[in-house]
Tab-separated table of C-alpha atoms in Angstrom:
chain	number	residue	atom	x	y	z
D	8	UNK	CA	-18.831	55.756	8.271
D	9	UNK	CA	-19.115	56.466	4.468
D	10	UNK	CA	-20.527	54.083	2.154
D	11	UNK	CA	-17.315	53.006	0.816
D	12	UNK	CA	-16.232	52.399	4.350
D	13	UNK	CA	-19.099	50.242	5.377
D	14	UNK	CA	-19.025	48.312	2.159
D	15	UNK	CA	-15.185	47.410	2.349
D	16	UNK	CA	-14.226	45.822	5.783
D	17	UNK	CA	-10.603	45.482	5.793
D	18	UNK	CA	-9.120	42.178	7.240
D	19	UNK	CA	-5.370	43.087	7.168
D	20	UNK	CA	-4.922	44.613	3.630
D	21	UNK	CA	-8.086	42.538	2.395
D	22	UNK	CA	-11.496	43.762	1.524
D	23	UNK	CA	-14.560	41.650	2.736
D	24	UNK	CA	-14.966	40.187	-0.640
D	25	UNK	CA	-11.366	39.162	-0.973
D	26	UNK	CA	-11.272	37.841	2.615
D	27	UNK	CA	-14.135	35.415	1.908
D	28	UNK	CA	-12.960	34.429	-1.312
D	29	UNK	CA	-9.403	33.454	-0.206
D	30	UNK	CA	-10.387	30.482	2.192
D	31	UNK	CA	-12.998	29.428	-0.666
D	32	UNK	CA	-10.124	29.208	-3.236
D	33	UNK	CA	-7.934	27.405	-0.550
D	34	UNK	CA	-10.673	24.873	-0.107
D	35	UNK	CA	-10.948	24.862	-3.850
D	36	UNK	CA	-7.362	23.992	-4.280
D	37	UNK	CA	-7.556	21.142	-1.460
D	38	UNK	CA	-10.305	19.525	-3.328
D	39	UNK	CA	-8.635	19.768	-6.609
D	40	UNK	CA	-5.570	18.127	-5.023
D	41	UNK	CA	-7.640	15.289	-3.413
D	42	UNK	CA	-9.246	14.550	-6.846
D	43	UNK	CA	-5.814	14.169	-8.316
D	44	UNK	CA	-4.850	11.695	-5.781
D	45	UNK	CA	-6.450	8.228	-6.730
D	46	UNK	CA	-5.074	4.796	-7.233
D	47	UNK	CA	-1.458	5.698	-6.597
D	48	UNK	CA	-2.180	7.371	-3.274
D	49	UNK	CA	-4.555	4.589	-1.980
D	50	UNK	CA	-2.097	2.004	-3.001
D	51	UNK	CA	0.863	3.735	-1.276
D	52	UNK	CA	-1.134	4.196	1.708
D	53	UNK	CA	-2.269	0.389	1.907
D	54	UNK	CA	1.350	-0.595	1.676
D	55	UNK	CA	1.608	0.499	5.424
D	56	UNK	CA	-0.724	-2.323	6.555
D	57	UNK	CA	-0.301	-4.127	9.966
D	58	UNK	CA	1.933	-6.501	8.714
D	59	UNK	CA	4.290	-3.861	7.260
D	60	UNK	CA	4.008	-2.005	10.519
D	61	UNK	CA	5.124	-5.297	12.456
D	62	UNK	CA	8.258	-5.329	9.906
D	63	UNK	CA	9.056	-1.700	10.465
D	64	UNK	CA	8.719	-1.897	14.073
D	65	UNK	CA	11.146	-4.933	14.114
D	66	UNK	CA	13.688	-3.024	12.079
D	67	UNK	CA	13.480	-0.102	14.665
D	68	UNK	CA	13.393	-2.482	17.653
D	69	UNK	CA	16.416	-4.870	16.524
D	70	UNK	CA	18.624	-2.312	14.933
D	71	UNK	CA	17.666	1.008	16.194
D	72	UNK	CA	18.175	3.834	13.418
D	73	UNK	CA	20.485	1.233	11.545
D	74	UNK	CA	17.893	0.374	8.737
D	75	UNK	CA	16.414	3.911	7.935
D	76	UNK	CA	18.566	4.009	4.749
D	77	UNK	CA	16.149	1.377	3.207
D	78	UNK	CA	13.495	3.775	3.031
D	79	UNK	CA	15.623	5.960	0.921
D	80	UNK	CA	16.582	3.056	-1.230
D	81	UNK	CA	13.212	1.683	-1.718
D	82	UNK	CA	11.293	4.964	-2.447
D	83	UNK	CA	12.281	5.396	-6.227
D	84	UNK	CA	12.264	1.642	-6.793
D	85	UNK	CA	8.735	1.193	-5.622
D	86	UNK	CA	7.640	4.424	-7.322
D	87	UNK	CA	9.075	3.182	-10.670
D	88	UNK	CA	7.487	-0.248	-10.673
D	89	UNK	CA	4.229	1.221	-9.508
D	90	UNK	CA	4.157	4.032	-12.063
D	91	UNK	CA	4.922	1.472	-14.866
D	92	UNK	CA	2.088	-0.887	-13.638
D	93	UNK	CA	-0.435	2.127	-13.503
D	94	UNK	CA	0.640	3.196	-17.102
D	95	UNK	CA	-0.073	-0.149	-18.232
D	96	UNK	CA	-3.525	-0.273	-16.873
D	97	UNK	CA	-4.329	3.317	-18.345
D	98	UNK	CA	-2.805	2.265	-22.011
D	99	UNK	CA	-4.469	-1.006	-22.319
D	100	UNK	CA	-7.608	-0.601	-20.138
D	101	UNK	CA	-6.790	-3.916	-18.441
D	102	UNK	CA	-5.070	-4.895	-15.136
D	103	UNK	CA	-1.696	-6.887	-15.111
D	104	UNK	CA	-3.466	-10.218	-14.913
D	105	UNK	CA	-5.523	-9.328	-17.867
D	106	UNK	CA	-2.576	-8.408	-19.950
D	107	UNK	CA	-0.847	-11.550	-19.099
D	108	UNK	CA	-3.577	-13.496	-20.136
D	109	UNK	CA	-3.699	-11.659	-23.500
D	110	UNK	CA	0.084	-11.913	-24.203
D	111	UNK	CA	1.436	-14.840	-22.406
D	112	UNK	CA	0.461	-18.500	-21.635
D	113	UNK	CA	-2.213	-19.298	-19.266
D	114	UNK	CA	0.306	-21.709	-17.716
D	115	UNK	CA	2.367	-18.846	-16.557
D	116	UNK	CA	-0.729	-16.875	-15.448
D	117	UNK	CA	-2.590	-19.406	-13.389
D	118	UNK	CA	0.366	-20.136	-11.042
D	119	UNK	CA	1.205	-16.532	-10.462
D	120	UNK	CA	-2.503	-15.722	-9.701
D	121	UNK	CA	-3.005	-18.575	-7.375
D	122	UNK	CA	0.214	-17.909	-5.418
D	123	UNK	CA	-1.054	-14.134	-5.247
D	124	UNK	CA	-4.398	-15.367	-3.753
D	125	UNK	CA	-2.896	-17.661	-1.238
D	126	UNK	CA	-0.252	-14.910	-0.035
D	127	UNK	CA	-3.095	-12.005	-0.090
D	128	UNK	CA	-5.267	-14.426	1.933
D	129	UNK	CA	-2.966	-15.267	4.553
D	130	UNK	CA	-1.837	-11.490	4.780
D	131	UNK	CA	-5.590	-10.612	5.188
D	132	UNK	CA	-5.755	-13.097	8.202
D	133	UNK	CA	-2.601	-11.404	9.865
D	134	UNK	CA	-4.113	-7.966	9.313
D	135	UNK	CA	-7.450	-8.736	10.671
D	136	UNK	CA	-6.038	-10.217	13.591
D	137	UNK	CA	-3.990	-7.224	14.146
D	138	UNK	CA	-6.977	-5.175	13.804
D	139	UNK	CA	-8.875	-7.123	16.620
D	140	UNK	CA	-5.798	-7.170	18.864
D	141	UNK	CA	-5.413	-3.275	18.704
D	142	UNK	CA	-9.016	-2.912	19.393
D	143	UNK	CA	-8.747	-5.053	22.470
D	144	UNK	CA	-5.866	-3.129	23.696
D	145	UNK	CA	-7.718	0.072	23.610
D	146	UNK	CA	-11.103	-0.902	24.624
D	147	UNK	CA	-10.899	-4.312	26.190
D	148	UNK	CA	-12.998	-7.270	25.368
D	149	UNK	CA	-12.392	-10.294	22.864
D	150	UNK	CA	-10.142	-9.648	20.071
D	151	UNK	CA	-11.772	-12.440	18.007
D	152	UNK	CA	-15.102	-10.698	18.124
D	153	UNK	CA	-13.593	-7.330	16.929
D	154	UNK	CA	-11.953	-9.365	14.098
D	155	UNK	CA	-15.354	-10.661	13.012
D	156	UNK	CA	-17.061	-7.307	13.025
D	157	UNK	CA	-14.204	-5.555	11.053
D	158	UNK	CA	-14.225	-8.236	8.334
D	159	UNK	CA	-17.842	-8.164	8.024
D	160	UNK	CA	-17.946	-4.339	7.816
D	161	UNK	CA	-15.025	-4.567	5.200
D	162	UNK	CA	-17.110	-7.004	3.013
D	163	UNK	CA	-20.160	-5.106	3.455
D	164	UNK	CA	-18.651	-1.725	2.234
D	165	UNK	CA	-17.030	-3.245	-0.851
D	166	UNK	CA	-19.980	-5.317	-2.006
D	167	UNK	CA	-22.677	-2.622	-1.441
D	168	UNK	CA	-20.549	0.674	-1.872
D	169	UNK	CA	-19.870	2.094	-5.380
D	170	UNK	CA	-16.424	2.572	-6.623
D	171	UNK	CA	-16.310	6.266	-6.033
D	172	UNK	CA	-17.573	5.835	-2.454
D	173	UNK	CA	-14.942	3.002	-1.674
D	174	UNK	CA	-12.236	5.300	-2.925
D	175	UNK	CA	-13.403	8.187	-0.842
D	176	UNK	CA	-13.217	6.254	2.335
D	177	UNK	CA	-9.683	4.651	1.347
D	178	UNK	CA	-8.512	8.164	1.105
D	179	UNK	CA	-9.983	9.257	4.596
D	180	UNK	CA	-8.490	6.100	6.088
D	181	UNK	CA	-5.085	6.757	4.655
D	182	UNK	CA	-5.058	9.914	6.774
D	183	UNK	CA	-4.872	7.815	9.827
D	184	UNK	CA	-1.257	6.976	8.952
D	185	UNK	CA	-0.478	10.473	10.161
D	186	UNK	CA	-0.807	9.021	13.662
D	187	UNK	CA	2.627	7.181	13.250
D	188	UNK	CA	4.143	10.688	12.311
D	189	UNK	CA	2.755	12.100	15.155
D	190	UNK	CA	4.042	9.070	17.643
D	191	UNK	CA	7.545	9.866	16.460
D	192	UNK	CA	7.491	13.426	17.612
D	193	UNK	CA	5.887	12.358	21.039
D	194	UNK	CA	9.256	10.461	22.008
D	195	UNK	CA	12.584	11.479	22.560
D	196	UNK	CA	14.665	10.938	19.097
D	197	UNK	CA	18.170	11.274	18.362
D	198	UNK	CA	17.525	13.120	15.269
D	199	UNK	CA	21.148	13.704	14.258
D	200	UNK	CA	21.796	9.990	14.301
D	201	UNK	CA	18.588	9.284	12.664
D	202	UNK	CA	19.306	11.555	9.563
D	203	UNK	CA	23.051	10.130	9.479
D	204	UNK	CA	21.778	6.649	9.238
D	205	UNK	CA	19.242	7.613	6.522
D	206	UNK	CA	21.875	8.759	4.061
D	207	UNK	CA	24.951	6.716	5.286
D	208	UNK	CA	24.266	3.133	5.600
D	209	UNK	CA	26.234	1.027	8.134
D	210	UNK	CA	25.975	-2.561	7.152
D	211	UNK	CA	26.180	-5.499	9.504
D	212	UNK	CA	27.203	-8.898	8.849
D	213	UNK	CA	24.699	-10.742	10.997
D	214	UNK	CA	22.120	-12.827	9.268
D	215	UNK	CA	19.331	-11.215	11.390
D	216	UNK	CA	20.293	-7.802	10.132
D	217	UNK	CA	19.784	-9.032	6.387
D	218	UNK	CA	16.951	-10.970	7.182
D	219	UNK	CA	15.242	-7.744	8.561
D	220	UNK	CA	16.418	-5.945	5.316
D	221	UNK	CA	14.764	-8.332	3.155
D	222	UNK	CA	11.497	-8.358	5.006
D	223	UNK	CA	11.367	-4.425	4.921
D	224	UNK	CA	12.213	-4.391	1.327
D	225	UNK	CA	9.594	-7.136	0.681
D	226	UNK	CA	7.006	-5.303	2.597
D	227	UNK	CA	7.532	-2.154	0.751
D	228	UNK	CA	7.593	-3.774	-2.719
D	229	UNK	CA	4.633	-6.254	-2.904
D	230	UNK	CA	2.842	-7.875	-5.857
D	231	UNK	CA	-0.354	-7.235	-4.788
D	232	UNK	CA	0.212	-3.463	-5.108
D	233	UNK	CA	1.115	-3.837	-8.926
D	234	UNK	CA	-2.036	-5.661	-9.638
D	235	UNK	CA	-4.314	-3.431	-7.547
D	236	UNK	CA	-2.910	-0.103	-9.017
D	237	UNK	CA	-2.967	-1.349	-12.605
D	238	UNK	CA	-6.581	-2.629	-12.094
D	239	UNK	CA	-7.764	0.636	-10.650
D	240	UNK	CA	-6.636	2.693	-13.720
D	241	UNK	CA	-8.593	0.269	-15.723
D	242	UNK	CA	-11.614	0.915	-13.572
D	243	UNK	CA	-11.127	4.535	-13.662
D	244	UNK	CA	-11.576	4.232	-17.469
D	245	UNK	CA	-14.883	2.102	-17.005
D	246	UNK	CA	-16.388	4.654	-14.586
D	247	UNK	CA	-15.639	7.808	-16.448
D	248	UNK	CA	-17.362	7.849	-20.068
D	249	UNK	CA	-15.078	10.771	-21.011
D	250	UNK	CA	-11.938	8.674	-20.620
D	251	UNK	CA	-10.768	5.730	-22.660
D	252	UNK	CA	-7.824	3.384	-22.960
D	253	UNK	CA	-4.797	5.461	-24.146
D	254	UNK	CA	-4.333	3.006	-27.009
D	255	UNK	CA	-7.616	4.459	-28.317
D	256	UNK	CA	-7.286	8.057	-27.217
D	257	UNK	CA	-3.526	8.953	-27.432
D	258	UNK	CA	-4.219	12.601	-26.887
D	259	UNK	CA	-5.183	12.176	-23.323
D	260	UNK	CA	-1.770	10.482	-22.590
D	261	UNK	CA	0.005	13.662	-21.622
D	262	UNK	CA	-2.638	14.614	-18.912
D	263	UNK	CA	-3.086	11.217	-17.734
D	264	UNK	CA	0.737	10.297	-17.604
D	265	UNK	CA	1.111	13.477	-15.570
D	266	UNK	CA	-1.635	12.667	-13.177
D	267	UNK	CA	-0.254	9.102	-12.637
D	268	UNK	CA	3.229	10.422	-11.930
D	269	UNK	CA	1.948	12.743	-9.361
D	270	UNK	CA	-0.481	10.329	-7.799
D	271	UNK	CA	2.190	7.639	-7.696
D	272	UNK	CA	5.005	9.557	-6.259
D	273	UNK	CA	2.827	11.330	-3.535
D	274	UNK	CA	1.369	8.026	-2.740
D	275	UNK	CA	4.697	6.115	-2.438
D	276	UNK	CA	6.280	8.989	-0.706
D	277	UNK	CA	3.757	9.044	1.868
D	278	UNK	CA	3.989	5.422	2.414
D	279	UNK	CA	7.771	5.596	2.947
D	280	UNK	CA	7.580	8.660	4.956
D	281	UNK	CA	5.039	6.877	7.463
D	282	UNK	CA	7.332	3.808	7.521
D	283	UNK	CA	10.282	5.955	8.153
D	284	UNK	CA	8.632	7.298	11.257
D	285	UNK	CA	7.525	3.860	12.355
D	286	UNK	CA	11.155	2.747	12.485
D	287	UNK	CA	12.285	6.043	14.063
D	288	UNK	CA	9.488	5.576	16.915
D	289	UNK	CA	10.500	2.073	17.475
D	290	UNK	CA	14.224	2.926	17.611
D	291	UNK	CA	13.685	5.729	20.187
D	292	UNK	CA	11.726	3.651	22.446
D	293	UNK	CA	11.752	-0.125	21.933
D	294	UNK	CA	15.444	-0.426	20.952
D	295	UNK	CA	16.736	2.032	23.560
D	296	UNK	CA	15.041	0.083	26.223
D	297	UNK	CA	16.332	-3.262	25.184
D	298	UNK	CA	13.130	-4.555	23.573
D	299	UNK	CA	14.681	-6.202	20.264
D	300	UNK	CA	11.946	-8.561	19.221
D	301	UNK	CA	8.592	-7.563	17.555
D	302	UNK	CA	6.368	-10.026	16.037
D	303	UNK	CA	3.213	-8.295	15.466
D	304	UNK	CA	2.108	-4.504	15.098
D	305	UNK	CA	-0.222	-4.950	18.246
D	306	UNK	CA	2.811	-6.123	20.270
D	307	UNK	CA	4.801	-3.008	19.144
D	308	UNK	CA	1.788	-0.712	20.284
D	309	UNK	CA	1.611	-2.627	23.574
D	310	UNK	CA	5.396	-2.370	24.187
D	311	UNK	CA	5.060	1.377	23.370
D	312	UNK	CA	2.946	2.235	26.381
D	313	UNK	CA	5.311	1.803	29.454
D	314	UNK	CA	8.077	3.259	27.349
D	315	UNK	CA	6.330	6.350	25.429
D	316	UNK	CA	3.420	7.052	27.357
D	317	UNK	CA	-0.474	6.270	26.988
D	318	UNK	CA	-0.922	9.060	24.084
D	319	UNK	CA	1.793	7.482	21.969
D	320	UNK	CA	0.280	4.066	22.560
D	321	UNK	CA	-3.221	5.141	21.769
D	322	UNK	CA	-1.979	6.737	18.350
D	323	UNK	CA	-0.019	3.611	17.334
D	324	UNK	CA	-2.962	1.331	18.247
D	325	UNK	CA	-5.308	3.579	16.401
D	326	UNK	CA	-3.275	3.553	13.514
D	327	UNK	CA	-3.182	-0.143	13.280
D	328	UNK	CA	-6.960	-0.270	13.036
D	329	UNK	CA	-7.285	2.453	10.360
D	330	UNK	CA	-4.465	0.970	8.307
D	331	UNK	CA	-5.922	-2.599	8.496
D	332	UNK	CA	-9.291	-1.445	7.491
D	333	UNK	CA	-7.601	0.185	4.240
D	334	UNK	CA	-5.189	-2.778	3.661
D	335	UNK	CA	-7.862	-5.823	4.002
D	336	UNK	CA	-10.025	-4.362	1.070
D	337	UNK	CA	-6.960	-3.642	-1.154
D	338	UNK	CA	-5.523	-7.125	-0.504
D	339	UNK	CA	-9.012	-8.931	-1.157
D	340	UNK	CA	-9.713	-6.599	-4.178
D	341	UNK	CA	-6.386	-7.100	-5.848
D	342	UNK	CA	-6.882	-10.998	-5.376
D	343	UNK	CA	-10.360	-10.658	-6.858
D	344	UNK	CA	-9.102	-8.450	-9.931
D	345	UNK	CA	-6.289	-10.670	-10.625
D	346	UNK	CA	-8.489	-13.853	-10.520
D	347	UNK	CA	-11.344	-12.293	-12.446
D	348	UNK	CA	-9.188	-10.856	-15.217
D	349	UNK	CA	-7.325	-14.261	-15.524
D	350	UNK	CA	-10.462	-16.127	-15.937
D	351	UNK	CA	-12.275	-13.510	-17.981
D	352	UNK	CA	-15.164	-12.666	-15.356
D	353	UNK	CA	-16.595	-9.226	-15.195
D	354	UNK	CA	-14.632	-7.174	-12.601
D	355	UNK	CA	-15.179	-3.876	-10.842
D	356	UNK	CA	-16.415	-2.406	-7.555
D	357	UNK	CA	-19.019	-0.417	-9.382
D	358	UNK	CA	-20.716	-3.568	-10.929
D	359	UNK	CA	-23.702	-4.984	-8.830
D	360	UNK	CA	-22.903	-8.169	-7.191
D	361	UNK	CA	-25.384	-9.902	-9.632
D	362	UNK	CA	-23.209	-8.611	-12.695
D	363	UNK	CA	-19.840	-9.804	-11.051
D	364	UNK	CA	-20.680	-12.847	-9.013
D	365	UNK	CA	-17.103	-14.387	-9.522
D	366	UNK	CA	-15.339	-11.074	-8.777
D	367	UNK	CA	-17.347	-10.596	-5.441
D	368	UNK	CA	-17.169	-14.335	-4.588
D	369	UNK	CA	-13.200	-14.102	-4.522
D	370	UNK	CA	-13.323	-10.737	-2.590
D	371	UNK	CA	-15.664	-12.343	0.106
D	372	UNK	CA	-13.885	-15.741	0.268
D	373	UNK	CA	-10.503	-14.282	0.680
D	374	UNK	CA	-11.632	-12.101	3.531
D	375	UNK	CA	-13.484	-14.808	5.203
D	376	UNK	CA	-10.730	-17.386	4.935
D	377	UNK	CA	-8.180	-14.649	6.083
D	378	UNK	CA	-10.800	-14.204	9.307
D	379	UNK	CA	-10.805	-18.039	9.869
D	380	UNK	CA	-6.944	-17.874	10.320
D	381	UNK	CA	-7.651	-16.245	13.602
D	382	UNK	CA	-9.894	-18.801	15.206
D	383	UNK	CA	-8.000	-21.040	17.808
D	384	UNK	CA	-9.445	-24.237	16.194
D	385	UNK	CA	-8.035	-23.289	12.718
D	386	UNK	CA	-4.730	-22.234	14.135
D	387	UNK	CA	-4.629	-25.635	15.850
D	388	UNK	CA	-5.341	-27.648	13.024
D	389	UNK	CA	-2.998	-25.573	10.276
D	390	UNK	CA	-0.341	-24.462	12.787
D	391	UNK	CA	-0.608	-20.990	11.202
D	392	UNK	CA	-0.238	-18.576	13.958
D	393	UNK	CA	-0.358	-14.811	13.227
D	394	UNK	CA	3.419	-14.746	13.278
D	395	UNK	CA	3.786	-17.833	10.863
D	396	UNK	CA	1.130	-16.118	8.697
D	397	UNK	CA	3.235	-13.318	8.358
D	398	UNK	CA	6.215	-15.360	7.571
D	399	UNK	CA	4.519	-17.505	4.861
D	400	UNK	CA	2.943	-14.390	3.340
D	401	UNK	CA	6.447	-12.926	3.012
D	402	UNK	CA	7.828	-16.145	1.459
D	403	UNK	CA	5.161	-16.449	-1.165
D	404	UNK	CA	5.430	-12.888	-2.024
D	405	UNK	CA	9.016	-13.450	-2.527
D	406	UNK	CA	8.372	-16.054	-5.071
D	407	UNK	CA	5.844	-14.182	-6.863
D	408	UNK	CA	7.395	-10.754	-6.939
D	409	UNK	CA	10.463	-11.235	-9.114
D	410	UNK	CA	8.683	-13.114	-12.149
D	411	UNK	CA	5.710	-10.683	-12.049
D	412	UNK	CA	8.211	-7.709	-12.124
D	413	UNK	CA	10.010	-9.178	-15.119
D	414	UNK	CA	7.036	-9.654	-16.836
D	415	UNK	CA	5.775	-6.302	-16.188
D	416	UNK	CA	8.859	-4.846	-17.344
D	417	UNK	CA	8.785	-6.821	-20.691
D	418	UNK	CA	5.085	-5.795	-21.390
D	419	UNK	CA	5.836	-2.314	-20.633
D	420	UNK	CA	8.523	-2.369	-23.499
D	421	UNK	CA	6.321	-4.476	-25.881
D	422	UNK	CA	4.639	-2.621	-28.693
D	423	UNK	CA	2.062	-5.591	-28.790
D	424	UNK	CA	0.917	-4.493	-25.183
D	425	UNK	CA	1.550	-0.734	-25.064
D	426	UNK	CA	1.173	0.244	-28.689
D	427	UNK	CA	2.938	3.677	-29.394
D	428	UNK	CA	3.533	3.952	-25.661
D	429	UNK	CA	6.082	1.019	-25.411
D	430	UNK	CA	9.067	3.245	-24.925
D	431	UNK	CA	8.871	4.550	-21.478
D	432	UNK	CA	11.334	7.375	-20.413
D	433	UNK	CA	14.847	5.890	-19.975
D	434	UNK	CA	15.204	6.651	-16.310
D	435	UNK	CA	11.676	5.113	-15.514
D	436	UNK	CA	12.667	1.959	-17.363
D	437	UNK	CA	16.055	1.840	-15.902
D	438	UNK	CA	14.566	2.149	-12.388
D	439	UNK	CA	12.041	-0.453	-13.066
D	440	UNK	CA	14.629	-3.061	-14.168
D	441	UNK	CA	16.782	-1.936	-11.014
D	442	UNK	CA	13.851	-2.405	-8.755
D	443	UNK	CA	13.436	-6.019	-10.197
D	444	UNK	CA	17.191	-6.765	-9.899
D	445	UNK	CA	17.121	-5.714	-6.256
D	446	UNK	CA	14.001	-7.594	-5.428
D	447	UNK	CA	15.697	-10.633	-7.305
D	448	UNK	CA	18.634	-10.382	-4.950
D	449	UNK	CA	16.406	-9.903	-1.864
D	450	UNK	CA	14.436	-13.062	-2.653
D	451	UNK	CA	17.627	-14.995	-2.996
D	452	UNK	CA	18.772	-13.617	0.453
D	453	UNK	CA	15.199	-14.440	1.833
D	454	UNK	CA	15.575	-18.216	0.934
D	455	UNK	CA	19.072	-18.100	2.042
D	456	UNK	CA	17.907	-17.082	5.804
D	457	UNK	CA	14.497	-18.563	5.695
D	458	UNK	CA	15.186	-21.753	7.663
D	459	UNK	CA	16.162	-19.694	10.535
D	460	UNK	CA	13.028	-17.452	10.415
D	461	UNK	CA	10.483	-20.396	9.831
D	462	UNK	CA	10.705	-21.661	13.356
């Protein structure tokens, strides 16, 4: 071999240096992509919590592929309101509760935050219970013990971990959602029917159909997501010395708005894609075999085992644990941010516990109260079973969602709040108001059918 031949080893048409450089470049691009994914991606992934999984599983079990169109409908609506919330946090340097306090009466703010705190705590309870039940299904043993262990683990990570470390953990947990996409490909799906149902809705007159539609929409567009993403954008500013609220640094707007849009649409798209495949998997198995009622995500996983095989069951149950571990800190964190901003406490996961006692107290208390809902003695005293917890959480979210969305849209178009950025693009503003109108209609429908659901 000549020196030239020995120094240049071809891999296909690539030299050795080129062959080494290409994987490095690919890894660099992947890391760059992951860095661009932040609050929007975490928020979107947390939307597919165990409570949401139960709603999507029920949609597929009861109506087969018939409600797949809701995923296509809700995607631009949820993405718009989340992008608007994120922009507000980045422009003002404050979360939604902080901005409401600055520009509206506390008599409007406090009831909203109180209802959000109650709804999130009940939702935390349902999600922690689902984690315990899913773990019991996988390895056996007492579900309550697993719920206690996971609740304490979530509290420890949030209290002792830094903001950046928590965000890294959240992103990794989001990847667990891929298990639901894999589950759908492990069962026999009528893809032509599924795709047709996605783009051509076939409405039914039954109250159960519309009650399920409201549950799916309410699960997809929830108030805690608005508060969480806006507060995380504010936290991003606090934790990067070179970044400022866009009111003070308008030159950063183009870059930050572009990042927010990419981050939000990837996050919401990922969220709805996972929900879409949960409905498909449930339709292709549970509905096909006559299982029409699913009350919890763990029940959906257990029902899958004899119908779709052990591998599909394991993937589904494993997904419940992973999404629960992501959703519980988001629910507790959004409540802590909202209460802290409303009362003007120091907030932020990068603060030491002694520097933000109120913030961490709300975070810990909401998680522990949620855990308490799973104790038999508390359930006997309050009559709040996991199924009823899901129901009441949905009711309270329905009460809170519309006024919060109206206020968010009003603040997004206010010069007092958004300074020179008060004029969002017309399509975004239109979609935000459309999302508000749809949620208003959904809330009215929810209360029209709530008596039949409460039992």
